[in-house]
PDB file of C-alpha atoms in Angstrom:
ATOM      1  CA  MET A1138       8.802  19.786  27.535  1.00 35.00           C
ATOM      2  CA  THR A1139       8.559  19.517  30.950  1.00 34.00           C
ATOM      3  CA  PHE A1140       5.980  17.347  33.607  1.00 35.00           C
ATOM      4  CA  GLN A1141       4.062  19.143  36.190  1.00 38.00           C
ATOM      5  CA  LEU A1142       3.900  17.686  39.228  1.00 37.00           C
ATOM      6  CA  SER A1143       1.192  18.215  41.788  1.00 39.00           C
ATOM      7  CA  SER A1144       2.489  19.660  45.260  1.00 39.00           C
ATOM      8  CA  ALA A1145       1.744  16.713  46.965  1.00 39.00           C
ATOM      9  CA  GLN A1146       3.940  14.890  43.911  1.00 36.00           C
ATOM     10  CA  LYS A1147       6.314  16.968  45.027  1.00 36.00           C
ATOM     11  CA  GLU A1148       6.151  16.219  48.900  1.00 36.00           C
ATOM     12  CA  GLN A1149       6.030  12.821  48.004  1.00 35.00           C
ATOM     13  CA  VAL A1150       9.633  12.234  45.366  1.00 34.00           C
ATOM     14  CA  ARG A1151      13.357  13.469  46.443  1.00 33.00           C
ATOM     15  CA  PRO A1152      15.329  15.918  44.345  1.00 33.00           C
ATOM     16  CA  PRO A1153      15.725  14.811  40.919  1.00 35.00           C
ATOM     17  CA  VAL A1154      20.063  13.906  41.803  1.00 36.00           C
ATOM     18  CA  VAL A1155      20.910  10.872  40.335  1.00 40.00           C
ATOM     19  CA  PRO A1156      23.725   9.348  39.442  1.00 41.00           C
ATOM     20  CA  SER A1157      22.763   7.238  36.892  1.00 49.00           C
ATOM     21  CA  CYS A1158      19.957   6.998  33.745  1.00 55.00           C
ATOM     22  CA  ARG A1159      19.785   3.794  34.232  1.00 57.00           C
ATOM     23  CA  TRP A1160      16.558   2.172  36.281  1.00 50.00           C
ATOM     24  CA  PRO A1161      17.053  -0.433  38.234  1.00 51.00           C
ATOM     25  CA  SER A1162      14.052  -2.908  37.576  1.00 42.00           C
ATOM     26  CA  PRO A1163      10.643  -2.408  35.726  1.00 41.00           C
ATOM     27  CA  ALA A1164       9.469  -4.596  38.693  1.00 39.00           C
ATOM     28  CA  PRO A1165       7.930  -1.463  40.918  1.00 39.00           C
ATOM     29  CA  LEU A1166       6.604   0.406  37.346  1.00 42.00           C
ATOM     30  CA  ALA A1167       4.270  -1.909  35.690  1.00 40.00           C
ATOM     31  CA  PRO A1168       1.995  -2.058  38.900  1.00 36.00           C
ATOM     32  CA  ALA A1169       1.518   1.723  40.033  1.00 37.00           C
ATOM     33  CA  HIS A1170       2.441   3.039  36.024  1.00 49.00           C
ATOM     34  CA  ALA A1171       6.331   4.916  36.525  1.00 63.00           C
ATOM     35  CA  SER A1172       7.316   5.936  39.501  1.00 77.00           C
ATOM     36  CA  ALA A1173       7.511   9.678  40.665  1.00 85.00           C
ATOM     37  CA  ASP A1174      11.252   9.343  40.309  1.00 88.00           C
ATOM     38  CA  ALA A1175      11.375   7.235  37.203  1.00 89.00           C
ATOM     39  CA  ARG A1176       9.708   9.949  36.395  1.00 93.00           C
ATOM     40  CA  LEU A1177      11.851  12.907  37.492  1.00 94.00           C
ATOM     41  CA  GLN A1178      15.305  10.948  36.214  1.00 95.00           C
ATOM     42  CA  PHE A1179      14.163  11.218  32.581  1.00 96.00           C
ATOM     43  CA  GLU A1180      12.824  14.488  32.986  1.00 97.00           C
ATOM     44  CA  HIS A1181      16.835  15.165  34.388  1.00 97.00           C
ATOM     45  CA  ASP A1182      18.458  13.324  32.160  1.00 98.00           C
ATOM     46  CA  GLY A1183      16.260  13.422  28.895  1.00 98.00           C
ATOM     47  CA  TYR A1184      16.196   9.735  28.627  1.00 98.00           C
ATOM     48  CA  LEU A1185      16.273   6.449  30.666  1.00 97.00           C
ATOM     49  CA  VAL A1186      17.300   2.904  30.364  1.00 96.00           C
ATOM     50  CA  ILE A1187      14.581   0.404  31.860  1.00 95.00           C
ATOM     51  CA  PRO A1188      16.337  -3.374  31.951  1.00 95.00           C
ATOM     52  CA  GLY A1189      14.286  -6.840  31.614  1.00 95.00           C
ATOM     53  CA  PHE A1190      11.008  -5.085  30.642  1.00 96.00           C
ATOM     54  CA  PHE A1191      10.331  -7.554  28.178  1.00 96.00           C
ATOM     55  CA  SER A1192      11.334 -10.965  28.529  1.00 96.00           C
ATOM     56  CA  LYS A1193      14.409 -12.550  26.552  1.00 97.00           C
ATOM     57  CA  GLN A1194      11.536 -14.577  25.149  1.00 98.00           C
ATOM     58  CA  THR A1195       9.711 -11.495  23.403  1.00 98.00           C
ATOM     59  CA  ALA A1196      13.300 -10.565  22.169  1.00 98.00           C
ATOM     60  CA  ASP A1197      13.640 -13.424  20.250  1.00 98.00           C
ATOM     61  CA  THR A1198      10.092 -13.879  18.867  1.00 98.00           C
ATOM     62  CA  LEU A1199      10.421  -9.999  17.442  1.00 98.00           C
ATOM     63  CA  LEU A1200      14.139 -10.926  15.983  1.00 98.00           C
ATOM     64  CA  LYS A1201      12.889 -13.595  14.796  1.00 98.00           C
ATOM     65  CA  GLN A1202      10.190 -11.793  13.164  1.00 98.00           C
ATOM     66  CA  SER A1203      13.435  -9.041  11.988  1.00 98.00           C
ATOM     67  CA  ARG A1204      14.583 -12.057   9.665  1.00 98.00           C
ATOM     68  CA  LYS A1205      11.564 -13.629   8.508  1.00 98.00           C
ATOM     69  CA  LEU A1206      10.589 -10.195   7.039  1.00 98.00           C
ATOM     70  CA  LEU A1207      14.177  -9.501   5.536  1.00 97.00           C
ATOM     71  CA  GLU A1208      14.517 -13.132   4.468  1.00 97.00           C
ATOM     72  CA  ASP A1209      10.760 -12.944   2.802  1.00 96.00           C
ATOM     73  CA  PHE A1210      10.643  -9.274   1.124  1.00 93.00           C
ATOM     74  CA  THR A1211      11.748  -9.474  -3.018  1.00 90.00           C
ATOM     75  CA  LEU A1212      14.226  -7.420  -4.618  1.00 89.00           C
ATOM     76  CA  GLU A1213      11.587  -7.585  -7.436  1.00 83.00           C
ATOM     77  CA  GLY A1214      10.954  -4.043  -7.997  1.00 77.00           C
ATOM     78  CA  HIS A1215      12.318  -2.387  -5.238  1.00 80.00           C
ATOM     79  CA  PRO A1216      14.064   1.031  -5.902  1.00 77.00           C
ATOM     80  CA  LEU A1217      17.219   0.021  -3.945  1.00 72.00           C
ATOM     81  CA  THR A1218      16.895   3.183  -1.802  1.00 58.00           C
ATOM     82  CA  GLN A1219      19.051   3.381   1.382  1.00 49.00           C
ATOM     83  CA  PHE A1220      18.411   4.974   4.569  1.00 42.00           C
ATOM     84  CA  SER A1221      15.838   8.033   4.510  1.00 49.00           C
ATOM     85  CA  THR A1222      12.371   9.017   5.539  1.00 49.00           C
ATOM     86  CA  ASP A1223       9.130   8.459   3.367  1.00 48.00           C
ATOM     87  CA  GLU A1224       6.264   9.379   2.964  1.00 46.00           C
ATOM     88  CA  ASP A1225       4.029   6.479   3.344  1.00 60.00           C
ATOM     89  CA  GLN A1226       2.510   4.460   6.172  1.00 76.00           C
ATOM     90  CA  ALA A1227       3.853   1.179   5.572  1.00 88.00           C
ATOM     91  CA  ILE A1228       6.158  -1.805   5.350  1.00 93.00           C
ATOM     92  CA  ARG A1229       9.178  -0.948   3.313  1.00 93.00           C
ATOM     93  CA  TYR A1230      13.208  -1.704   3.387  1.00 94.00           C
ATOM     94  CA  PHE A1231      15.377   0.316   3.456  1.00 93.00           C
ATOM     95  CA  PHE A1232      19.583  -0.412   2.660  1.00 94.00           C
ATOM     96  CA  GLU A1233      23.018   0.478   4.323  1.00 94.00           C
ATOM     97  CA  GLN A1234      24.984   3.222   1.799  1.00 88.00           C
ATOM     98  CA  GLY A1235      27.409   0.711   1.928  1.00 89.00           C
ATOM     99  CA  ALA A1236      25.489  -1.990   0.682  1.00 92.00           C
ATOM    100  CA  PHE A1237      26.198  -1.044  -3.226  1.00 91.00           C
ATOM    101  CA  THR A1238      28.909  -1.536  -5.514  1.00 92.00           C
ATOM    102  CA  ASP A1239      28.706   0.427  -8.977  1.00 91.00           C
ATOM    103  CA  GLY A1240      24.964   0.318  -8.332  1.00 85.00           C
ATOM    104  CA  LYS A1241      24.437  -3.233  -7.146  1.00 89.00           C
ATOM    105  CA  LEU A1242      24.157  -4.720  -3.871  1.00 92.00           C
ATOM    106  CA  ASN A1243      27.185  -6.180  -2.910  1.00 93.00           C
ATOM    107  CA  ARG A1244      26.026  -8.777   0.086  1.00 95.00           C
ATOM    108  CA  PRO A1245      23.287 -10.958   0.595  1.00 95.00           C
ATOM    109  CA  LYS A1246      19.853  -8.390   0.557  1.00 95.00           C
ATOM    110  CA  GLU A1247      19.279  -9.843   4.656  1.00 95.00           C
ATOM    111  CA  VAL A1248      22.752  -8.171   5.674  1.00 95.00           C
ATOM    112  CA  ALA A1249      22.106  -5.326   3.780  1.00 95.00           C
ATOM    113  CA  VAL A1250      18.906  -3.587   5.106  1.00 96.00           C
ATOM    114  CA  ASN A1251      19.505  -0.434   7.284  1.00 95.00           C
ATOM    115  CA  LYS A1252      16.106  -0.457   8.601  1.00 96.00           C
ATOM    116  CA  ILE A1253      12.062  -1.764   7.664  1.00 96.00           C
ATOM    117  CA  GLY A1254       9.258   0.907   8.339  1.00 95.00           C
ATOM    118  CA  HIS A1255       7.313   2.807   9.285  1.00 94.00           C
ATOM    119  CA  ALA A1256       4.274   1.457  10.031  1.00 96.00           C
ATOM    120  CA  LEU A1257       4.985  -2.506  11.791  1.00 97.00           C
ATOM    121  CA  HIS A1258       3.020  -1.603  14.603  1.00 98.00           C
ATOM    122  CA  GLU A1259      -0.304  -1.513  12.599  1.00 97.00           C
ATOM    123  CA  LEU A1260       0.660  -3.803   9.004  1.00 97.00           C
ATOM    124  CA  ASP A1261       2.414  -6.742  10.992  1.00 98.00           C
ATOM    125  CA  PRO A1262       0.565  -8.830  13.784  1.00 98.00           C
ATOM    126  CA  GLU A1263       3.643  -9.513  15.918  1.00 98.00           C
ATOM    127  CA  PHE A1264       4.980  -5.688  16.061  1.00 98.00           C
ATOM    128  CA  ARG A1265       1.167  -4.595  16.607  1.00 98.00           C
ATOM    129  CA  LYS A1266       0.514  -6.969  19.614  1.00 98.00           C
ATOM    130  CA  PHE A1267       3.789  -5.614  21.175  1.00 98.00           C
ATOM    131  CA  THR A1268       3.217  -1.742  21.170  1.00 98.00           C
ATOM    132  CA  LEU A1269      -0.672  -2.000  21.240  1.00 98.00           C
ATOM    133  CA  GLU A1270      -1.455  -4.391  23.738  1.00 97.00           C
ATOM    134  CA  SER A1271       1.062  -3.956  26.090  1.00 96.00           C
ATOM    135  CA  GLU A1272      -0.649  -3.201  29.554  1.00 95.00           C
ATOM    136  CA  ASP A1273       3.097  -2.646  31.138  1.00 95.00           C
ATOM    137  CA  LEU A1274       3.755  -0.506  28.037  1.00 96.00           C
ATOM    138  CA  LYS A1275       0.474   1.798  29.184  1.00 96.00           C
ATOM    139  CA  ASN A1276       1.332   1.790  32.632  1.00 94.00           C
ATOM    140  CA  VAL A1277       4.912   3.203  31.734  1.00 95.00           C
ATOM    141  CA  VAL A1278       3.515   5.967  29.904  1.00 96.00           C
ATOM    142  CA  LYS A1279       0.556   6.845  32.430  1.00 94.00           C
ATOM    143  CA  GLY A1280       3.807   6.915  34.771  1.00 93.00           C
ATOM    144  CA  LEU A1281       5.296   9.727  32.164  1.00 94.00           C
ATOM    145  CA  GLN A1282       2.074  11.929  32.199  1.00 94.00           C
ATOM    146  CA  PHE A1283       3.980  13.108  29.328  1.00 96.00           C
ATOM    147  CA  HIS A1284       0.967  12.864  26.929  1.00 97.00           C
ATOM    148  CA  LYS A1285      -3.120  13.065  27.222  1.00 97.00           C
ATOM    149  CA  ASP A1286      -3.530  11.456  23.934  1.00 98.00           C
ATOM    150  CA  PRO A1287      -0.587   8.883  22.994  1.00 98.00           C
ATOM    151  CA  ARG A1288      -0.682   8.325  19.286  1.00 98.00           C
ATOM    152  CA  VAL A1289       2.502   5.915  17.851  1.00 98.00           C
ATOM    153  CA  ILE A1290       4.040   6.691  14.413  1.00 97.00           C
ATOM    154  CA  GLN A1291       7.090   5.567  12.761  1.00 96.00           C
ATOM    155  CA  SER A1292       7.668   2.539  13.762  1.00 98.00           C
ATOM    156  CA  MET A1293      10.660   0.850  12.732  1.00 97.00           C
ATOM    157  CA  VAL A1294      13.224  -2.107  13.220  1.00 98.00           C
ATOM    158  CA  ILE A1295      16.804  -0.929  12.743  1.00 98.00           C
ATOM    159  CA  CYS A1296      19.404  -3.833  12.258  1.00 98.00           C
ATOM    160  CA  LYS A1297      22.257  -2.802  12.236  1.00 97.00           C
ATOM    161  CA  SER A1298      23.893  -5.201  10.827  1.00 96.00           C
ATOM    162  CA  PRO A1299      27.508  -6.304  11.469  1.00 95.00           C
ATOM    163  CA  GLU A1300      30.652  -4.661   9.633  1.00 90.00           C
ATOM    164  CA  ILE A1301      28.021  -2.104   7.845  1.00 94.00           C
ATOM    165  CA  GLY A1302      25.714  -1.265  10.033  1.00 96.00           C
ATOM    166  CA  GLY A1303      26.168   2.973   9.609  1.00 95.00           C
ATOM    167  CA  ALA A1304      26.705   5.612  12.199  1.00 96.00           C
ATOM    168  CA  VAL A1305      23.493   7.927  13.435  1.00 97.00           C
ATOM    169  CA  HIS A1306      25.242  11.483  14.372  1.00 97.00           C
ATOM    170  CA  SER A1307      24.096  13.589  16.860  1.00 98.00           C
ATOM    171  CA  HIS A1308      21.163  14.810  16.291  1.00 98.00           C
ATOM    172  CA  ASP A1309      17.257  15.137  18.225  1.00 98.00           C
ATOM    173  CA  ASP A1310      13.955  13.460  16.846  1.00 98.00           C
ATOM    174  CA  SER A1311      11.800  16.472  17.241  1.00 98.00           C
ATOM    175  CA  THR A1312      13.642  17.992  14.143  1.00 98.00           C
ATOM    176  CA  PHE A1313      11.946  14.713  11.982  1.00 97.00           C
ATOM    177  CA  LEU A1314       8.736  14.648  14.672  1.00 98.00           C
ATOM    178  CA  TYR A1315       8.079  18.015  14.888  1.00 98.00           C
ATOM    179  CA  THR A1316       4.402  19.298  16.626  1.00 98.00           C
ATOM    180  CA  LYS A1317       3.850  22.228  18.227  1.00 97.00           C
ATOM    181  CA  PRO A1318       4.073  22.527  20.942  1.00 97.00           C
ATOM    182  CA  LEU A1319       6.878  20.065  20.982  1.00 98.00           C
ATOM    183  CA  SER A1320       5.782  16.144  22.079  1.00 98.00           C
ATOM    184  CA  ALA A1321       7.519  13.133  20.017  1.00 98.00           C
ATOM    185  CA  ILE A1322       8.889  10.882  22.537  1.00 98.00           C
ATOM    186  CA  GLY A1323      11.083   7.644  21.578  1.00 98.00           C
ATOM    187  CA  PHE A1324      10.763   4.069  22.800  1.00 98.00           C
ATOM    188  CA  TRP A1325      13.389   1.835  21.624  1.00 98.00           C
ATOM    189  CA  PHE A1326      13.792  -1.672  22.820  1.00 98.00           C
ATOM    190  CA  ALA A1327      16.879  -4.259  22.247  1.00 98.00           C
ATOM    191  CA  LEU A1328      15.771  -7.251  20.796  1.00 98.00           C
ATOM    192  CA  GLU A1329      19.785  -7.994  21.329  1.00 98.00           C
ATOM    193  CA  GLN A1330      22.674  -7.057  23.097  1.00 98.00           C
ATOM    194  CA  CYS A1331      23.228  -3.649  21.895  1.00 98.00           C
ATOM    195  CA  THR A1332      27.445  -2.676  23.360  1.00 98.00           C
ATOM    196  CA  LYS A1333      30.168   0.230  22.154  1.00 96.00           C
ATOM    197  CA  THR A1334      31.300  -2.196  18.747  1.00 97.00           C
ATOM    198  CA  ASN A1335      28.211  -2.793  17.596  1.00 97.00           C
ATOM    199  CA  GLY A1336      26.320   0.961  17.822  1.00 97.00           C
ATOM    200  CA  CYS A1337      25.042   1.490  21.268  1.00 98.00           C
ATOM    201  CA  LEU A1338      23.107   4.201  21.829  1.00 98.00           C
ATOM    202  CA  SER A1339      25.026   7.504  23.984  1.00 98.00           C
ATOM    203  CA  PHE A1340      22.995  10.208  25.006  1.00 98.00           C
ATOM    204  CA  LEU A1341      24.511  13.626  26.187  1.00 98.00           C
ATOM    205  CA  PRO A1342      22.115  13.770  29.793  1.00 98.00           C
ATOM    206  CA  GLY A1343      20.608  17.335  30.100  1.00 98.00           C
ATOM    207  CA  SER A1344      21.286  18.462  26.218  1.00 98.00           C
ATOM    208  CA  HIS A1345      17.038  18.297  26.026  1.00 98.00           C
ATOM    209  CA  LYS A1346      17.027  21.394  28.164  1.00 97.00           C
ATOM    210  CA  THR A1347      19.048  23.843  27.052  1.00 97.00           C
ATOM    211  CA  ASN A1348      18.986  22.274  22.766  1.00 97.00           C
ATOM    212  CA  VAL A1349      17.094  24.577  20.862  1.00 97.00           C
ATOM    213  CA  ILE A1350      14.900  23.208  18.373  1.00 97.00           C
ATOM    214  CA  ASN A1351      15.653  25.676  15.452  1.00 96.00           C
ATOM    215  CA  LYS A1352      15.714  23.250  12.443  1.00 97.00           C
ATOM    216  CA  ARG A1353      13.303  21.063  10.942  1.00 98.00           C
ATOM    217  CA  LEU A1354      12.532  18.244   8.393  1.00 97.00           C
ATOM    218  CA  VAL A1355      10.346  19.074   5.890  1.00 97.00           C
ATOM    219  CA  ARG A1356       8.040  17.632   2.924  1.00 94.00           C
ATOM    220  CA  ILE A1357       9.152  19.272  -0.789  1.00 93.00           C
ATOM    221  CA  ASP A1358       6.218  19.882  -2.779  1.00 90.00           C
ATOM    222  CA  GLY A1359       3.821  17.896  -1.234  1.00 84.00           C
ATOM    223  CA  GLY A1360       6.376  15.244  -0.602  1.00 82.00           C
ATOM    224  CA  LYS A1361       7.130  14.372  -4.568  1.00 81.00           C
ATOM    225  CA  SER A1362      10.404  15.849  -4.505  1.00 86.00           C
ATOM    226  CA  GLY A1363      11.481  14.168  -1.259  1.00 90.00           C
ATOM    227  CA  THR A1364      12.458  15.863   1.929  1.00 94.00           C
ATOM    228  CA  LYS A1365      14.474  18.732   3.534  1.00 96.00           C
ATOM    229  CA  ILE A1366      15.848  20.600   6.837  1.00 97.00           C
ATOM    230  CA  VAL A1367      14.786  23.717   6.766  1.00 97.00           C
ATOM    231  CA  PRO A1368      15.255  26.549   9.567  1.00 95.00           C
ATOM    232  CA  ILE A1369      13.082  27.409  12.120  1.00 94.00           C
ATOM    233  CA  GLU A1370      13.125  31.041  13.599  1.00 90.00           C
ATOM    234  CA  VAL A1371      13.325  31.139  16.732  1.00 89.00           C
ATOM    235  CA  GLU A1372      13.349  33.892  19.498  1.00 81.00           C
ATOM    236  CA  GLY A1373      16.374  35.764  20.069  1.00 79.00           C
ATOM    237  CA  GLY A1374      18.467  33.865  17.104  1.00 78.00           C
ATOM    238  CA  LYS A1375      19.713  31.016  19.422  1.00 86.00           C
ATOM    239  CA  GLU A1376      21.547  28.419  18.222  1.00 92.00           C
ATOM    240  CA  ASN A1377      23.214  25.548  19.473  1.00 96.00           C
ATOM    241  CA  PRO A1378      27.312  23.924  19.967  1.00 97.00           C
ATOM    242  CA  ASN A1379      29.021  21.671  18.440  1.00 97.00           C
ATOM    243  CA  TRP A1380      27.635  18.365  20.250  1.00 98.00           C
ATOM    244  CA  ASP A1381      29.621  16.634  19.446  1.00 97.00           C
ATOM    245  CA  ALA A1382      32.522  19.016  20.951  1.00 97.00           C
ATOM    246  CA  VAL A1383      30.438  18.595  24.285  1.00 98.00           C
ATOM    247  CA  GLU A1384      31.812  16.980  27.128  1.00 97.00           C
ATOM    248  CA  GLY A1385      29.622  14.621  28.971  1.00 98.00           C
ATOM    249  CA  TRP A1386      28.683  12.148  26.659  1.00 98.00           C
ATOM    250  CA  LYS A1387      27.556   8.560  28.308  1.00 98.00           C
ATOM    251  CA  GLU A1388      26.388   5.700  26.459  1.00 98.00           C
ATOM    252  CA  ALA A1389      23.561   3.005  26.607  1.00 98.00           C
ATOM    253  CA  LYS A1390      24.373  -0.368  26.771  1.00 98.00           C
ATOM    254  CA  CYS A1391      21.377  -2.897  26.900  1.00 98.00           C
ATOM    255  CA  GLU A1392      21.144  -6.575  26.762  1.00 98.00           C
ATOM    256  CA  ALA A1393      17.569  -7.963  25.022  1.00 98.00           C
ATOM    257  CA  GLY A1394      14.877  -7.178  26.347  1.00 97.00           C
ATOM    258  CA  ASP A1395      15.846  -3.703  28.213  1.00 97.00           C
ATOM    259  CA  LEU A1396      14.154  -0.164  26.949  1.00 97.00           C
ATOM    260  CA  VAL A1397      15.280   3.014  26.394  1.00 98.00           C
ATOM    261  CA  ILE A1398      12.732   6.225  26.549  1.00 98.00           C
ATOM    262  CA  ILE A1399      14.265   9.188  24.494  1.00 98.00           C
ATOM    263  CA  HIS A1400      13.025  12.920  24.993  1.00 98.00           C
ATOM    264  CA  GLY A1401      12.520  14.501  21.792  1.00 98.00           C
ATOM    265  CA  SER A1402      14.715  17.030  22.463  1.00 98.00           C
ATOM    266  CA  VAL A1403      17.551  14.814  23.552  1.00 98.00           C
ATOM    267  CA  VAL A1404      20.981  15.028  21.784  1.00 98.00           C
ATOM    268  CA  HIS A1405      21.793  11.123  20.963  1.00 98.00           C
ATOM    269  CA  ARG A1406      23.968   9.121  18.127  1.00 98.00           C
ATOM    270  CA  SER A1407      25.181   5.141  17.859  1.00 98.00           C
ATOM    271  CA  GLU A1408      28.435   4.590  16.067  1.00 97.00           C
ATOM    272  CA  LYS A1409      28.811   2.123  13.525  1.00 96.00           C
ATOM    273  CA  ASN A1410      28.940  -1.354  14.047  1.00 97.00           C
ATOM    274  CA  LEU A1411      32.748  -2.824  13.611  1.00 93.00           C
ATOM    275  CA  SER A1412      31.407  -5.639  15.664  1.00 97.00           C
ATOM    276  CA  ASP A1413      30.750  -9.414  13.725  1.00 96.00           C
ATOM    277  CA  LYS A1414      27.404  -9.325  15.637  1.00 97.00           C
ATOM    278  CA  SER A1415      23.911  -7.430  14.728  1.00 97.00           C
ATOM    279  CA  ARG A1416      22.367  -4.939  16.544  1.00 98.00           C
ATOM    280  CA  PHE A1417      18.491  -5.189  15.703  1.00 98.00           C
ATOM    281  CA  ILE A1418      16.613  -2.867  17.841  1.00 98.00           C
ATOM    282  CA  TYR A1419      12.664  -1.869  16.982  1.00 98.00           C
ATOM    283  CA  THR A1420      11.798   1.573  18.379  1.00 98.00           C
ATOM    284  CA  PHE A1421       9.105   3.743  17.354  1.00 98.00           C
ATOM    285  CA  HIS A1422       7.565   7.200  18.864  1.00 98.00           C
ATOM    286  CA  MET A1423       4.322   8.820  20.515  1.00 98.00           C
ATOM    287  CA  ILE A1424       3.662  12.679  19.906  1.00 98.00           C
ATOM    288  CA  GLU A1425       0.274  14.049  21.747  1.00 98.00           C
ATOM    289  CA  GLY A1426      -2.791  13.685  19.758  1.00 98.00           C
ATOM    290  CA  GLU A1427      -3.960  17.308  20.630  1.00 97.00           C
ATOM    291  CA  ALA A1428      -0.990  18.727  19.064  1.00 98.00           C
ATOM    292  CA  GLU A1429      -0.187  20.217  15.756  1.00 98.00           C
ATOM    293  CA  TRP A1430       0.635  17.976  13.140  1.00 98.00           C
ATOM    294  CA  ASP A1431       1.229  20.253  10.215  1.00 97.00           C
ATOM    295  CA  GLU A1432       1.183  18.935   6.431  1.00 95.00           C
ATOM    296  CA  LEU A1433       5.070  19.656   6.216  1.00 96.00           C
ATOM    297  CA  ASN A1434       5.979  16.712   8.581  1.00 96.00           C
ATOM    298  CA  TRP A1435       7.708  13.979   6.108  1.00 94.00           C
ATOM    299  CA  LEU A1436       4.920  10.971   7.837  1.00 94.00           C
ATOM    300  CA  GLN A1437       1.240  12.055   7.215  1.00 94.00           C
ATOM    301  CA  PRO A1438      -2.109  10.200   8.465  1.00 94.00           C
ATOM    302  CA  THR A1439      -4.722   8.970   6.227  1.00 93.00           C
ATOM    303  CA  PRO A1440      -7.810   8.000   6.044  1.00 93.00           C
ATOM    304  CA  GLU A1441      -7.346   4.492   5.992  1.00 92.00           C
ATOM    305  CA  MET A1442      -4.793   5.109   8.744  1.00 95.00           C
ATOM    306  CA  PRO A1443      -4.636   7.551  11.296  1.00 96.00           C
ATOM    307  CA  PHE A1444      -2.176   8.086  13.776  1.00 97.00           C
ATOM    308  CA  THR A1445      -2.616   4.835  15.994  1.00 97.00           C
ATOM    309  CA  LYS A1446      -4.025   6.283  19.834  1.00 98.00           C
ATOM    310  CA  LEU A1447      -2.840   3.942  22.023  1.00 98.00           C
ATOM    311  CA  PHE A1448      -5.831   4.035  24.550  1.00 97.00           C
ATOM    312  CA  PRO A1449      -8.535   4.146  22.165  1.00 86.00           C
TER     313      PRO A1449
END
């Protein structure tokens, strides 16, 4: 999806020839929404890093709440589910694949969890406040001009614990959050420093312009039998290259308080955490409320919990 600028807007901005995907400062974004240059940067590369978007104090608050959730949840009755999706909008805990030996946890649960999801923005007071009450975030969303009616879905804390936090292989988000037309954008908030050794994000800049969304994740038997990836028929039967073999990957190292905005079709990945430091982040996605979200998608709204409007 591309942004459509008016003639007046086009006259006010420079061509999107840009050397870096890191935006220099969040300060100009909040009062006047995302600037035209920032919007073009995002359109050009498919992602945008905004350093210091939220305070270190806020990052510490969310990190503390994340650790509290890990400490407070009980293993009693837990299915010991490894990293996967879940059809319910709830707060659930998913374990790393390497956290088990002979079917039993091989380390304390607090450092065995891969992620907490997928409705923190609705059910946890700290994350709900951060997600739905931030005027700075609302201003950036308005400035991107990507959604008319943005809906918040799939909120998660991803822990990436030391020495076990697993790699996330090359992928795009539109495959897993499929709308017609495509409309997913990810908002990824660093709660700790994110480096090459503890698994920072890496992107293939501009890949959102050529990536063909030719498959999607769907529910099997209405979710009763799990999920699977199925092909999508595309014009001309176009296929994608082996993205890992394509040159030009760029790391997006972050400090606590940085925001990364991720186009749904940009190809990205993160490596295993090989360090002795965790890499906690909070993330959610937005989709267009006017777009079609069908019953095949793994995550489904309910009458009790419809997809959350950012602008009520």
